[in-house]
Structure formats: structure tokens, C-alpha cells
Tab-separated table of C-alpha atoms in Angstrom:
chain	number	residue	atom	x	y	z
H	1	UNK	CA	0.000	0.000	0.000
H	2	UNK	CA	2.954	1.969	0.121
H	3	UNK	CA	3.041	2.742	-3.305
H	4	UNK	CA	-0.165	4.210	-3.407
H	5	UNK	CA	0.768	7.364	-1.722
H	6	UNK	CA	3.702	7.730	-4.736
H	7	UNK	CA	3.329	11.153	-5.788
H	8	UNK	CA	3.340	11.112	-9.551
H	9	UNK	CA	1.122	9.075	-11.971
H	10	UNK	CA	3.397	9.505	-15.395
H	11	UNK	CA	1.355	9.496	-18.602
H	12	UNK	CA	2.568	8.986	-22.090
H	13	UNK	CA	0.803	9.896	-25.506
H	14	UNK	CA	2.704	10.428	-28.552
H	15	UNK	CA	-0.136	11.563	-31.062
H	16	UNK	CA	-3.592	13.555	-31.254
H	17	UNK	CA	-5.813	10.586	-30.750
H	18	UNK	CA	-3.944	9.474	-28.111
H	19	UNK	CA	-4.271	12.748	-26.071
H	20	UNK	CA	-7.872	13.445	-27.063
H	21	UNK	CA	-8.477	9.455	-25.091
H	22	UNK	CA	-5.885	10.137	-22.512
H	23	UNK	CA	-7.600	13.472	-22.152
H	24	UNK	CA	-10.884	11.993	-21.057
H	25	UNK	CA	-9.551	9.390	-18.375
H	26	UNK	CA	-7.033	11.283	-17.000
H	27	UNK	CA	-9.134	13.628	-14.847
H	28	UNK	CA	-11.434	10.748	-13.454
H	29	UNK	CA	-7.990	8.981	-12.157
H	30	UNK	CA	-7.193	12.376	-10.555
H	31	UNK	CA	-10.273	12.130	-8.556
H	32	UNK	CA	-8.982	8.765	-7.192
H	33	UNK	CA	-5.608	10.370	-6.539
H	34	UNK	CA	-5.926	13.525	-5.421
H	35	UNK	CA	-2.787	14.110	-4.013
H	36	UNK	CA	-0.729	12.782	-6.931
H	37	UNK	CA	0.869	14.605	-9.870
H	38	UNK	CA	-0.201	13.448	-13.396
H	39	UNK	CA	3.118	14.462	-15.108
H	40	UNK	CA	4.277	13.077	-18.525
H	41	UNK	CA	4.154	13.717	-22.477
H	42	UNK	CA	0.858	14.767	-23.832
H	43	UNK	CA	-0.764	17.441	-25.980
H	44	UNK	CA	-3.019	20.450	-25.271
H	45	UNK	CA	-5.987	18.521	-24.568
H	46	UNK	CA	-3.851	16.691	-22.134
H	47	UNK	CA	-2.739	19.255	-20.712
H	48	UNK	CA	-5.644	21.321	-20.426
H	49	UNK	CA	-7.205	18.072	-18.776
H	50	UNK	CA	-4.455	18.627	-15.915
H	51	UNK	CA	-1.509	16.938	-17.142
H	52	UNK	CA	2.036	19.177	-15.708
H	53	UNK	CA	3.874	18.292	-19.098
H	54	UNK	CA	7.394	16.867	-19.273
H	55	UNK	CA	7.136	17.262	-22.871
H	56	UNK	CA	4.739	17.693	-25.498
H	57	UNK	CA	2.798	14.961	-27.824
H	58	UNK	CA	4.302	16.501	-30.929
H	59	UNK	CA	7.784	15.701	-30.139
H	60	UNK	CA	7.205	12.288	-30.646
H	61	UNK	CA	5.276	12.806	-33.739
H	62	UNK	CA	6.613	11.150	-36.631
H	63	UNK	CA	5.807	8.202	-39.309
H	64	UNK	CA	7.524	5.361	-40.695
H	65	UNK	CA	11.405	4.214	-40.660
H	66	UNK	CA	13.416	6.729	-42.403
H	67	UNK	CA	11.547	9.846	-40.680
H	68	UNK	CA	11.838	8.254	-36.897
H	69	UNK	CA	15.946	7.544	-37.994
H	70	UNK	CA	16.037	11.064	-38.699
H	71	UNK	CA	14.686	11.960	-35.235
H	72	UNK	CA	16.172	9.505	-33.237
H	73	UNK	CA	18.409	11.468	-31.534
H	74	UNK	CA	15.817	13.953	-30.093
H	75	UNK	CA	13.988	10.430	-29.612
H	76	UNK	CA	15.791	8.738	-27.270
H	77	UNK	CA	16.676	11.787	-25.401
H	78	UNK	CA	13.116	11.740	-24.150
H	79	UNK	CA	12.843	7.792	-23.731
H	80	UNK	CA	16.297	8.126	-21.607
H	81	UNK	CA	14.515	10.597	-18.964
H	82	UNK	CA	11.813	9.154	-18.722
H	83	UNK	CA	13.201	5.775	-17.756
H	84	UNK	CA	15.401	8.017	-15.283
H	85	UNK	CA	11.995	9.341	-13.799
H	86	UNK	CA	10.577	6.291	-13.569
H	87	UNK	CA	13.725	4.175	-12.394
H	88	UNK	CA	14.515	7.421	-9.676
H	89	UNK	CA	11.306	8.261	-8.580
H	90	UNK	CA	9.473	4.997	-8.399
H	91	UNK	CA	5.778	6.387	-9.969
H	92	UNK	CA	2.743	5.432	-8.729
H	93	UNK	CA	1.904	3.895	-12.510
H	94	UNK	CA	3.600	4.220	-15.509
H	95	UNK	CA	0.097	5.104	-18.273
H	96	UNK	CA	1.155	4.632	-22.344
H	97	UNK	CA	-1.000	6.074	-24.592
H	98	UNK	CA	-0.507	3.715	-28.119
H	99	UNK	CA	2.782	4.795	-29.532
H	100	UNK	CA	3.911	1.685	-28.652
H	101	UNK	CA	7.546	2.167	-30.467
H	102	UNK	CA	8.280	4.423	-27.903
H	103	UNK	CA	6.041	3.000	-24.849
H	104	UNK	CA	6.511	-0.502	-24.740
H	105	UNK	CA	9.855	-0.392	-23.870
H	106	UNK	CA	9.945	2.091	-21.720
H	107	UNK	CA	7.150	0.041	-19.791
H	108	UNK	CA	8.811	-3.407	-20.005
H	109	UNK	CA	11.848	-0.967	-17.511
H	110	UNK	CA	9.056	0.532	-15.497
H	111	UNK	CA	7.412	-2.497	-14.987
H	112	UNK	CA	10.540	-4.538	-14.214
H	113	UNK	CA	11.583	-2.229	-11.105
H	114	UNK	CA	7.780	-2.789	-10.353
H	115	UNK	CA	6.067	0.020	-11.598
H	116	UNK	CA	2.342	-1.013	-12.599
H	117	UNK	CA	1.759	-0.619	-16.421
H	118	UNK	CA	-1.105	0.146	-17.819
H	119	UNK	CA	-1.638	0.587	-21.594
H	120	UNK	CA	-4.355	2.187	-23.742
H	121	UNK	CA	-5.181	1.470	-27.004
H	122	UNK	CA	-3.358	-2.034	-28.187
H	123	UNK	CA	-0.612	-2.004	-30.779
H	124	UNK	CA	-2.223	-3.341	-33.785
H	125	UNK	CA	-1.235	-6.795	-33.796
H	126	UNK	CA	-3.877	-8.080	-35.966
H	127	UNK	CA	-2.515	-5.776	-38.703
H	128	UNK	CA	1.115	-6.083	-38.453
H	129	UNK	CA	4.523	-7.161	-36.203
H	130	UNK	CA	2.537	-10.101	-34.292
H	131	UNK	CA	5.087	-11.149	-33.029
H	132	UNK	CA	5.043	-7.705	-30.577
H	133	UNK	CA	2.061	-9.745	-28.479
H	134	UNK	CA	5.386	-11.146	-26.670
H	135	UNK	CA	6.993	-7.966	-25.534
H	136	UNK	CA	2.976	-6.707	-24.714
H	137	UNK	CA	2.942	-9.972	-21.974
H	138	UNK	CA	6.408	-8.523	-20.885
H	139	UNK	CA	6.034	-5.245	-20.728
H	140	UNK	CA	1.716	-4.276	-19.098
H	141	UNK	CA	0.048	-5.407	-16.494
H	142	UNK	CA	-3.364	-4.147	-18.025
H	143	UNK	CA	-4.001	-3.388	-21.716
H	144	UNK	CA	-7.122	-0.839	-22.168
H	145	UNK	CA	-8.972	-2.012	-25.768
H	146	UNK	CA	-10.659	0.880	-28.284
H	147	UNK	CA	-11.545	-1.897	-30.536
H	148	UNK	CA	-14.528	-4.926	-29.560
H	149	UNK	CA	-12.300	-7.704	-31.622
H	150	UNK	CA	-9.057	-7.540	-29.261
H	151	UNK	CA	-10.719	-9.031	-26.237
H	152	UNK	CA	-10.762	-12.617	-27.512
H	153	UNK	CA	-7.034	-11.904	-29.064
H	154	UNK	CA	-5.387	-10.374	-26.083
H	155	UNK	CA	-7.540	-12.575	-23.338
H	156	UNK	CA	-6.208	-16.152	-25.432
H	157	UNK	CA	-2.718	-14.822	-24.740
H	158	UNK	CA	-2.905	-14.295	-20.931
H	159	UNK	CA	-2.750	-10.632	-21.367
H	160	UNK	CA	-5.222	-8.580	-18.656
H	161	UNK	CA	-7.571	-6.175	-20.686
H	162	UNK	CA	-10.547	-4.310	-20.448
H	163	UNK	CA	-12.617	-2.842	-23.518
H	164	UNK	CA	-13.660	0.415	-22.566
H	165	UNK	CA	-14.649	1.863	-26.678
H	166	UNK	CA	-13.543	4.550	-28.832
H	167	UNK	CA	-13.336	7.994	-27.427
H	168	UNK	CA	-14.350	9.924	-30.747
H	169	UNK	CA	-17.656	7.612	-30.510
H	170	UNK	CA	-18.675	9.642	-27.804
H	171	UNK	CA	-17.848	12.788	-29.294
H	172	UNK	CA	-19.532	12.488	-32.807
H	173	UNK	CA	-22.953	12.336	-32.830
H	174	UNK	CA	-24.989	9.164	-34.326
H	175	UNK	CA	-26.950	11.706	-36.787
H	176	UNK	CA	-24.612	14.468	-38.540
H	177	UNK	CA	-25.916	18.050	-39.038
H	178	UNK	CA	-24.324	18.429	-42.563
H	179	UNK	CA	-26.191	22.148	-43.046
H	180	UNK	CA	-26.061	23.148	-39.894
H	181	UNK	CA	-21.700	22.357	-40.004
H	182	UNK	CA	-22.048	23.930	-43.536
H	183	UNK	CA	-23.560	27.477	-41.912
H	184	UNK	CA	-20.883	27.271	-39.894
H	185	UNK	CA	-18.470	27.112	-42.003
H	186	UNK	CA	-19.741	29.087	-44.293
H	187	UNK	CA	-19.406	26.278	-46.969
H	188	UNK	CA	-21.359	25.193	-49.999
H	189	UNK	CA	-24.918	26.920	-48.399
H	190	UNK	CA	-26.496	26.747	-51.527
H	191	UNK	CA	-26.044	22.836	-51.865
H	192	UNK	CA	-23.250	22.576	-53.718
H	193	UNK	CA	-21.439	19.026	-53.807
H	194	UNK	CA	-18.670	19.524	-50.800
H	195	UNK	CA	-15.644	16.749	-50.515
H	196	UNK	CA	-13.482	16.726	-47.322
H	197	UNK	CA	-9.724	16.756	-48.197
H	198	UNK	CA	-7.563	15.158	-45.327
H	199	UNK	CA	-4.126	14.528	-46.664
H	200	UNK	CA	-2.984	13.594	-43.377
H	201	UNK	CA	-1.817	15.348	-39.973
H	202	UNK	CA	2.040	15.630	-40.060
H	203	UNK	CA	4.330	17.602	-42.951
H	204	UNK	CA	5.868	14.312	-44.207
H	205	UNK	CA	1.648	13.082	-45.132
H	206	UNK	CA	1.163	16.391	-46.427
H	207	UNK	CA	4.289	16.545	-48.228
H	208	UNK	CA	3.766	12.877	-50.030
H	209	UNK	CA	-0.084	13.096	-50.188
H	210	UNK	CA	-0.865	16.712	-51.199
H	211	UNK	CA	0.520	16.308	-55.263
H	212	UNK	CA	-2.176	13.270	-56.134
H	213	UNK	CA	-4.828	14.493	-53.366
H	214	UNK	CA	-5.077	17.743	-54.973
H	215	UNK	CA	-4.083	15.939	-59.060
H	216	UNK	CA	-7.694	14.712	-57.978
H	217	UNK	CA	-9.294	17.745	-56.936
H	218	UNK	CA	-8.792	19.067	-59.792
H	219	UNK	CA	-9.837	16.442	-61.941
H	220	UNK	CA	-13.262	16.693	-59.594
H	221	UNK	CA	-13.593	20.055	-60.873
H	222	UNK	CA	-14.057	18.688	-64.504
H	223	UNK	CA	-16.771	16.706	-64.028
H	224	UNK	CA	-18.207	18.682	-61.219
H	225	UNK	CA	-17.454	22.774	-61.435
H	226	UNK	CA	-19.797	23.727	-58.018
H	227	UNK	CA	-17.652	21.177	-55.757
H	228	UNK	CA	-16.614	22.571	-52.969
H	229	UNK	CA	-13.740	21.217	-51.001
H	230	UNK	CA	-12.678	21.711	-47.179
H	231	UNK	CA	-9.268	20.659	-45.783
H	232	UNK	CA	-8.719	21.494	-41.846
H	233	UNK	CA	-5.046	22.574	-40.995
H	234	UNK	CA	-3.651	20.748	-37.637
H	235	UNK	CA	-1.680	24.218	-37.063
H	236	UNK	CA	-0.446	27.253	-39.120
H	237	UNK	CA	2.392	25.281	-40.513
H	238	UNK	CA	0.702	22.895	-42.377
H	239	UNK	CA	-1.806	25.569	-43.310
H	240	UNK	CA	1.705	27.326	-45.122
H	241	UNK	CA	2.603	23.685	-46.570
H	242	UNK	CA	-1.032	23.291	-47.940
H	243	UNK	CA	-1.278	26.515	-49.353
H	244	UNK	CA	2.008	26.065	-51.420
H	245	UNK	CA	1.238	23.087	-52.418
H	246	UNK	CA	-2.056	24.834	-54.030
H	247	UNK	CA	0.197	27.254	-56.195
H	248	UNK	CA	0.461	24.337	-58.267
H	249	UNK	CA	-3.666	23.846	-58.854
H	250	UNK	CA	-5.344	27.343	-59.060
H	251	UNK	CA	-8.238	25.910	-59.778
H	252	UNK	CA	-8.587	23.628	-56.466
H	253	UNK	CA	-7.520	26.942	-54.420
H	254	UNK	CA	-10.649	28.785	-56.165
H	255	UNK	CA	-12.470	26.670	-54.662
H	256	UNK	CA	-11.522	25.571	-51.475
H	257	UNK	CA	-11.415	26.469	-47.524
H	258	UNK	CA	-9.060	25.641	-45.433
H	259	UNK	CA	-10.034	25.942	-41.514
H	260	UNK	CA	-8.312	26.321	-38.512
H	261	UNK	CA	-8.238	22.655	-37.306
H	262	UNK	CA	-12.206	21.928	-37.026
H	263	UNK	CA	-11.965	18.689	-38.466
H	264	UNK	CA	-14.926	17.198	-37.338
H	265	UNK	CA	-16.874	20.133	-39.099
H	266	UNK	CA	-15.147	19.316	-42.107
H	267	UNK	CA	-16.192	16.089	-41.731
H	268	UNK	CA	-19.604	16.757	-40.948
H	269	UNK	CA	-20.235	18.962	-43.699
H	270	UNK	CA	-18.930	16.769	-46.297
H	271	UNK	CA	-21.042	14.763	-49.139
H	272	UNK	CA	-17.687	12.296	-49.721
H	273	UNK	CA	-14.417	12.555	-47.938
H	274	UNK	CA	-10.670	12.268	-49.568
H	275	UNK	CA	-8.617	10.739	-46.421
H	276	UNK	CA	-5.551	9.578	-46.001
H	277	UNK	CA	-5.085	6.394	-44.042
H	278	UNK	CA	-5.414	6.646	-39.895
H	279	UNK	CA	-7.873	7.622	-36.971
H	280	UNK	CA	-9.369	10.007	-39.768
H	281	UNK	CA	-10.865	6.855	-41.992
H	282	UNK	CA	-12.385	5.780	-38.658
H	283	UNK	CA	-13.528	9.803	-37.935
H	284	UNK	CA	-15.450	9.409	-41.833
H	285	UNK	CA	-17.002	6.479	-40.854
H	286	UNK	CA	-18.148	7.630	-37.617
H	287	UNK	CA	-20.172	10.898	-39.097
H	288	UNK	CA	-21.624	8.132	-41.702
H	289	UNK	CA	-19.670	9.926	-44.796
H	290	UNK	CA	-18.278	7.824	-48.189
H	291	UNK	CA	-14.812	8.094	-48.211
H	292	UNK	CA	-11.880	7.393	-50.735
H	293	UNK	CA	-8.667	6.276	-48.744
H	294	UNK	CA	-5.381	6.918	-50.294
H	295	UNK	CA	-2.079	7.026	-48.793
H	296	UNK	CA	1.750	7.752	-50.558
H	297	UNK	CA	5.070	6.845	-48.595
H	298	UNK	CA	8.555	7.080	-49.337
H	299	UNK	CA	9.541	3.824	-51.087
H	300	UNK	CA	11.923	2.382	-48.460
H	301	UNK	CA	9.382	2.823	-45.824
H	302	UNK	CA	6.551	1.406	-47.758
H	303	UNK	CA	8.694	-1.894	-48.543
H	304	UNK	CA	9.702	-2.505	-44.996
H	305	UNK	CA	6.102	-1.683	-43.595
H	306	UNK	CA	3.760	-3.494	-46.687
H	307	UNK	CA	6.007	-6.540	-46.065
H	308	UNK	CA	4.921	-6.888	-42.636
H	309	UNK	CA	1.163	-6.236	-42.730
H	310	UNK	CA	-1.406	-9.313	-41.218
H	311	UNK	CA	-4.161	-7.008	-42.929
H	312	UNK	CA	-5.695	-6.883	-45.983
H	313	UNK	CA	-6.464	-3.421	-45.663
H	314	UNK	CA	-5.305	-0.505	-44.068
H	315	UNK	CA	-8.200	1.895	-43.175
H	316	UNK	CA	-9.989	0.992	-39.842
H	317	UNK	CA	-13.686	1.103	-41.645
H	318	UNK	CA	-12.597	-1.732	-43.797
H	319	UNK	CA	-10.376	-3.335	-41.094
H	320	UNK	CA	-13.389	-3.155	-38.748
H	321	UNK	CA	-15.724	-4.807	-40.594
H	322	UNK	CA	-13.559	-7.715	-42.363
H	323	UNK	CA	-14.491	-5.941	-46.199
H	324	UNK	CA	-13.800	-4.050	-48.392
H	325	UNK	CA	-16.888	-1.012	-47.716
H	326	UNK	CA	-14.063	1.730	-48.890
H	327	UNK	CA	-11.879	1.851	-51.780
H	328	UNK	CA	-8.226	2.136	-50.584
H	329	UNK	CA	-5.604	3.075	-52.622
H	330	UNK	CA	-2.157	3.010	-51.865
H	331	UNK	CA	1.431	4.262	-53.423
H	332	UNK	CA	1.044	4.552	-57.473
H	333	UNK	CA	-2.678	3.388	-56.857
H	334	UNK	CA	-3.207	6.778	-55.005
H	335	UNK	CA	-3.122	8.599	-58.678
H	336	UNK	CA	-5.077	11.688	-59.431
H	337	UNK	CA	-6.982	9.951	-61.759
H	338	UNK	CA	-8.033	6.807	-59.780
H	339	UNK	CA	-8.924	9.153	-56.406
H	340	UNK	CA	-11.257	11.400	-58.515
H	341	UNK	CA	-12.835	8.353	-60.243
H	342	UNK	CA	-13.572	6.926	-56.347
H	343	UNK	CA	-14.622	10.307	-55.124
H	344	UNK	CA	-16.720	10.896	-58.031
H	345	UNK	CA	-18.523	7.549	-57.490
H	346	UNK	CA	-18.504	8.581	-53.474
H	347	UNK	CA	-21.011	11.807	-54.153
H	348	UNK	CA	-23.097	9.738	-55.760
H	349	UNK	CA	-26.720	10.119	-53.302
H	350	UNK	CA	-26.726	5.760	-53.454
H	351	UNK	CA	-23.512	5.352	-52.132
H	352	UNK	CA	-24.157	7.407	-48.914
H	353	UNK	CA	-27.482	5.451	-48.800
H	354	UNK	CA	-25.413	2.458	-48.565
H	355	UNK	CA	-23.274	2.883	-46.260
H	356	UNK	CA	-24.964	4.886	-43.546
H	357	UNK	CA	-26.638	2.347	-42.093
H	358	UNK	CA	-22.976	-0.160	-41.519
H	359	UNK	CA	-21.701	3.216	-40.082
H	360	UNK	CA	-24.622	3.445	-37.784
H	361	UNK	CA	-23.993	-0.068	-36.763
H	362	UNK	CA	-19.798	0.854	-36.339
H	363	UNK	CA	-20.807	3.401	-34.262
H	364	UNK	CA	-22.853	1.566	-31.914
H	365	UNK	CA	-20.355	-1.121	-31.365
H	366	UNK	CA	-18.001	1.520	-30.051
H	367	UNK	CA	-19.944	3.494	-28.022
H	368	UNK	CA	-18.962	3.085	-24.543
H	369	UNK	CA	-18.321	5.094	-21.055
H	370	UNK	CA	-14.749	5.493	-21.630
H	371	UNK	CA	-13.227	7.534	-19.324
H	372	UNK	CA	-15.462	5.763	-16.918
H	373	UNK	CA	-14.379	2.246	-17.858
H	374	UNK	CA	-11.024	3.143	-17.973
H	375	UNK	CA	-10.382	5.046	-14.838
H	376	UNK	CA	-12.316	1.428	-13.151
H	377	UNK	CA	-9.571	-0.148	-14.761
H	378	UNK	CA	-6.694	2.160	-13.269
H	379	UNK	CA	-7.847	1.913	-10.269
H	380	UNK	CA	-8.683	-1.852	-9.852
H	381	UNK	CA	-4.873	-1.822	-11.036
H	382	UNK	CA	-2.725	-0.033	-8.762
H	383	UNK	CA	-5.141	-1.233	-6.418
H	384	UNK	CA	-3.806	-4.802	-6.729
H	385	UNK	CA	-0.646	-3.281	-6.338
């Protein structure tokens, strides 16, 4: 019991979806622990949830093998003193947020010089690297599921979970106000077709995305002059990187708004949405929207990560589901002409039809009390301890 009275609870996220779920539990496990310090790496919603930051999400942002090489060095810099904190100050519980490159072995360490673990939102085993379901058994003493399927996978393997659902089910509602999002946006009032462009997140997705994402844009235009288009910017610089990338296509600038973040609106005022691959495919799905998924890489990183994938597809609304409900094109596939063809087909009044009702479904079967569930789970925990 000892332990209990630790004063720090160290948290760990490494990207936005991450703090927007570590965001919701953390202030329910600082009601249980009101004299202890939730310290750690998290983003502004972390942050503004309580968390005294160490450092922030962002510097752990990065994709694939030859960008994370490149930041390595600032990399393990972190990892190092946070192992330090953790090995030094003995925390209460060590809590990693997915970015499981950088958590799990921090957590195998913590747990080791018997720290409790816990872990939210399961590397992705089922899609790729199974093999990491070893160093998971190693490394947490409680793994906290976003997804229904991972029980029976994580449960066969002797590993403690609890399925507590997605945290953006929660905050998107079950019926989307398309108008209403368009009036605020000022977007396409007079009915205009409107596609969501959502190239990705970080400069490397915008940088490798933009050239066919907005290749199709303009092809859109062509068959469809009153389409609108929407892209939210993270932050102001990759609001700079999309807008030179639009010197290139004059005609896609005409007619597109980019907004300060609002994503969801974006979303929710869309007719069809142009996505790259990630928590935004599963964002789509979630305000019932068709969706084209496309995603470009740099070749190395697309070899070593395509050879390793358990999945047939790579977009959680097809992943989800065990189908193929949205077209996903990847590398050359992701051409300007074979994204407008699929977003063409996308605005199409059927397609919507067709899907909104598996949506519907989706979003039921991750609807849960989150922060409620999860902060049980904490607790029951470090109360074992």
C-alpha cells in the first residue's frame, strides 16, 4: 500500500488521438488520486485536462522508418529521462498512450523495477509485427482495448484487458448536421457538392499526399465545377505547406477552404471525404460519410512496412468490418486519376445510402463510457498493487 501514496502518476501519448483518449480518463484517475501529480508527455488537450507536461505529444510525432531515424536522436533523449523518472522516482503507474515504439519499452523498464503498467489502445497486432504480443505480456500489467475484436485476441494470450470503446464515438454524434456544419463554415450553403480533403496530420503526409490528393481535386472540378472542397489545418504550418502546395492547382484553391483545425466540421459537412489512411478513416465512418482512402510513402518505408502487414487493408472502416466497404488506394494506386474516379462515385446520393446504415452499426459497437471504464480499470490496477 505503500506505493499508493507515490506522488506522480506519469502518462505517455505520442499523437492527437492518443491525447484526445488520454484526455478523457485522465481527470477521473485524478479524482482517485488527489494528491498525486499526473506528469508526462501529452498534448493540449492533455494538458488542459491537468496533465504538468514533461514534454509535449508533438515531439514524438513522426511516421515510418526513415523519418523516426532522422529523429532519433531527439527520440531517445526523451525515452532516456523518462526511464530516469521512472527508475529514480518509483511512480505510482507508468500510463502509455498507443505509440507503442516508444512506450513498450519504456514500460517493459518501469514495470521490471515494479512500476504497474497500464496501456491504452493495443498495438495493432492483428494488422502487423505479431510477433510484438510477446513484448505486450512482458512489458503491461493491463491493456485498455478501443476496438470490440481484441478481447478474444489479447484474453487467449494471458494478457489482462478491459474494452472500454472509442473515445471519438462519444464525441460524434450518431446523426450528422451536414447544413447546420455547412452554416458554420460558411461552406457550400447553396447545396453545392462539398468533398473533405484530409491529406494527413504531419508535414511528411502532407508533403507525399498533397501532389495526387489535390491531381484529384482538380480532376473533380471537370466533371463537377460547383464542388466545394474543405481541408482542416492541424496548425499554421501545415496551413503554409497546404497553401504552397495549391500554387500548383489554381483551380482547387478557387475553390476551397481551409479551416483552422475543425476537423470534425469538415467532416460533418462533407457529401464524400478524400482521407488519407489513420484515426481520420475511422472519424469518416463515424459521421456516416463515403470516403476514398489513399495514402503515398517514401519507397523504403513502404517496402519494410507493406512486407509486414497481417491485414488486408489498411483503413480501420474496412479493417473493422472484415471488407472491403471503402476503396483504398495506396502508393502509385493513389493517382489523381483513380482518387477522382472513387470520389466521383462517393457523391453519388446511393452510395451514402449504402453505407450509412454499416456506419450506424460501427458506431454503436463503439460506443462506450470510456473515461469511466477506464479510470475502473486504473484503479482496480494499482489497487492490486
Amino acid at each position: 500500500m505503500e506505493k499508493l501514496t507515490a506522488p506522480k502518476i506519469i502518462w505517455a501519448a505520442g499523437e492527437n488521438s492518443g491525447d484526445l483518449l488520454a484526455s478523457e480518463v485522465l481527470p477521473s484517475v485524478a479524482r482517485n488520486f488527489p494528491s498525486t501529480s499526473m506528469e508526462g508527455i501529452g498534448g493540449d488537450r492533455m494538458i488542459s485536462a491537468g496533465l504538468n507536461p514533461t514534454f509535449h505529444a508533438r515531439d514524438l510525432s513522426v511516421r515510418g522508418y526513415v523519418e523516426v531515424i532522422k529523429q532519433l536522436p531527439r527520440i531517445l533523449r526523451i525515452r532516456s529521462q523518462i526511464i530516469k523518472t521512472v527508475k529514480n522516482q518509483h511512480p505510482q503507474a507508468y500510463i502509455g498512450i498507443d505509440a507503442p515504439d516508444f512506450n513498450l519499452s519504456i514500460e517493459e523498464k518501469a514495470r521490471k523495477a515494479g512500476v504497474p503498467v497500464i496501456h491504452m489502445v493495443a498495438p495493432a497486432i492483428w494488422a502487423w509485427r505479431p510477433q510484438r504480443i510477446h513484448q505486450i505480456k512482458r512489458a503491461v500489467d493491463h491493456l485498455l482495448l478501443i476496438f470490440p475484436f481484441e478481447e478474444e485476441i489479447f484474453r487467449k494470450a494471458g494478457i489482462p484487458c478491459t474494452y472500454i470503446g472509442h473515445p471519438l464515438a462519444r464525441h460524434i454524434p450518431m446523426k450528422p448536421d451536414t447544413m447546420g456544419a455547412r452554416q458554420v463554415l460558411g461552406v457550400a450553403i447553396d447545396g453545392a457538392p462539398v468533398v473533405a480533403v484530409l491529406p494527413g496530420s504531419r508535414r511528411d503526409e502532407i508533403k507525399w499526399n498533397s501532389p495526387s490528393f489535390f491531381g484529384a481535386c482538380e480532376l473533380i472540378l471537370k466533371s463537377e465545377p460547383r464542388t466545394k472542397f474543405i481541408i482542416p489545418a492541424a496548425d499554421e504550418q501545415i496551413r503554409q505547406m497546404i497553401n504552397k502546395e495549391l500554387e500548383k492547382f489554381p483551380a482547387v484553391k478557387e475553390a476551397l477552404t481551409i479551416t483552422e483545425g475543425q476537423s470534425h466540421k469538415a467532416l460533418e459537412a462533407a457529401d464524400a471525404v478524400l482521407v488519407a489512411s489513420g484515426t481520420a478513416t475511422l472519424e469518416a465512418a463515424l459521421y456516416k460519410k463515403p470516403m476514398v482512402v489513399g495514402y503515398v510513402m517514401p519507397g523504403i518505408t513502404s517496402l519494410m512496412i507493406l512486407s509486414k502487414a497481417q491485414s488486408r487493408w489498411i483503413s480501420l472502416p474496412n479493417i473493422l468490418s472484415g471488407k472491403t466497404l471503402v476503396p483504398e488506394c495506396v502508393q502509385v494506386f493513389s493517382s489523381p486519376e483513380i482518387l477522382a474516379s472513387h470520389v466521383l462515385y462517393a457523391l453519388e446520393p446511393r452510395r451514402r445510402e449504402e453505407l450509412e446504415p454499416i456506419f450506424t452499426d460501427m458506431h454503436a459497437s463503439l460506443l462506450r463510457d470510456t473515461p469511466a471504464l477506464a479510470s475502473e480499470a486504473v484503479l482496480k490496477v494499482l489497487k492490486q498493487d
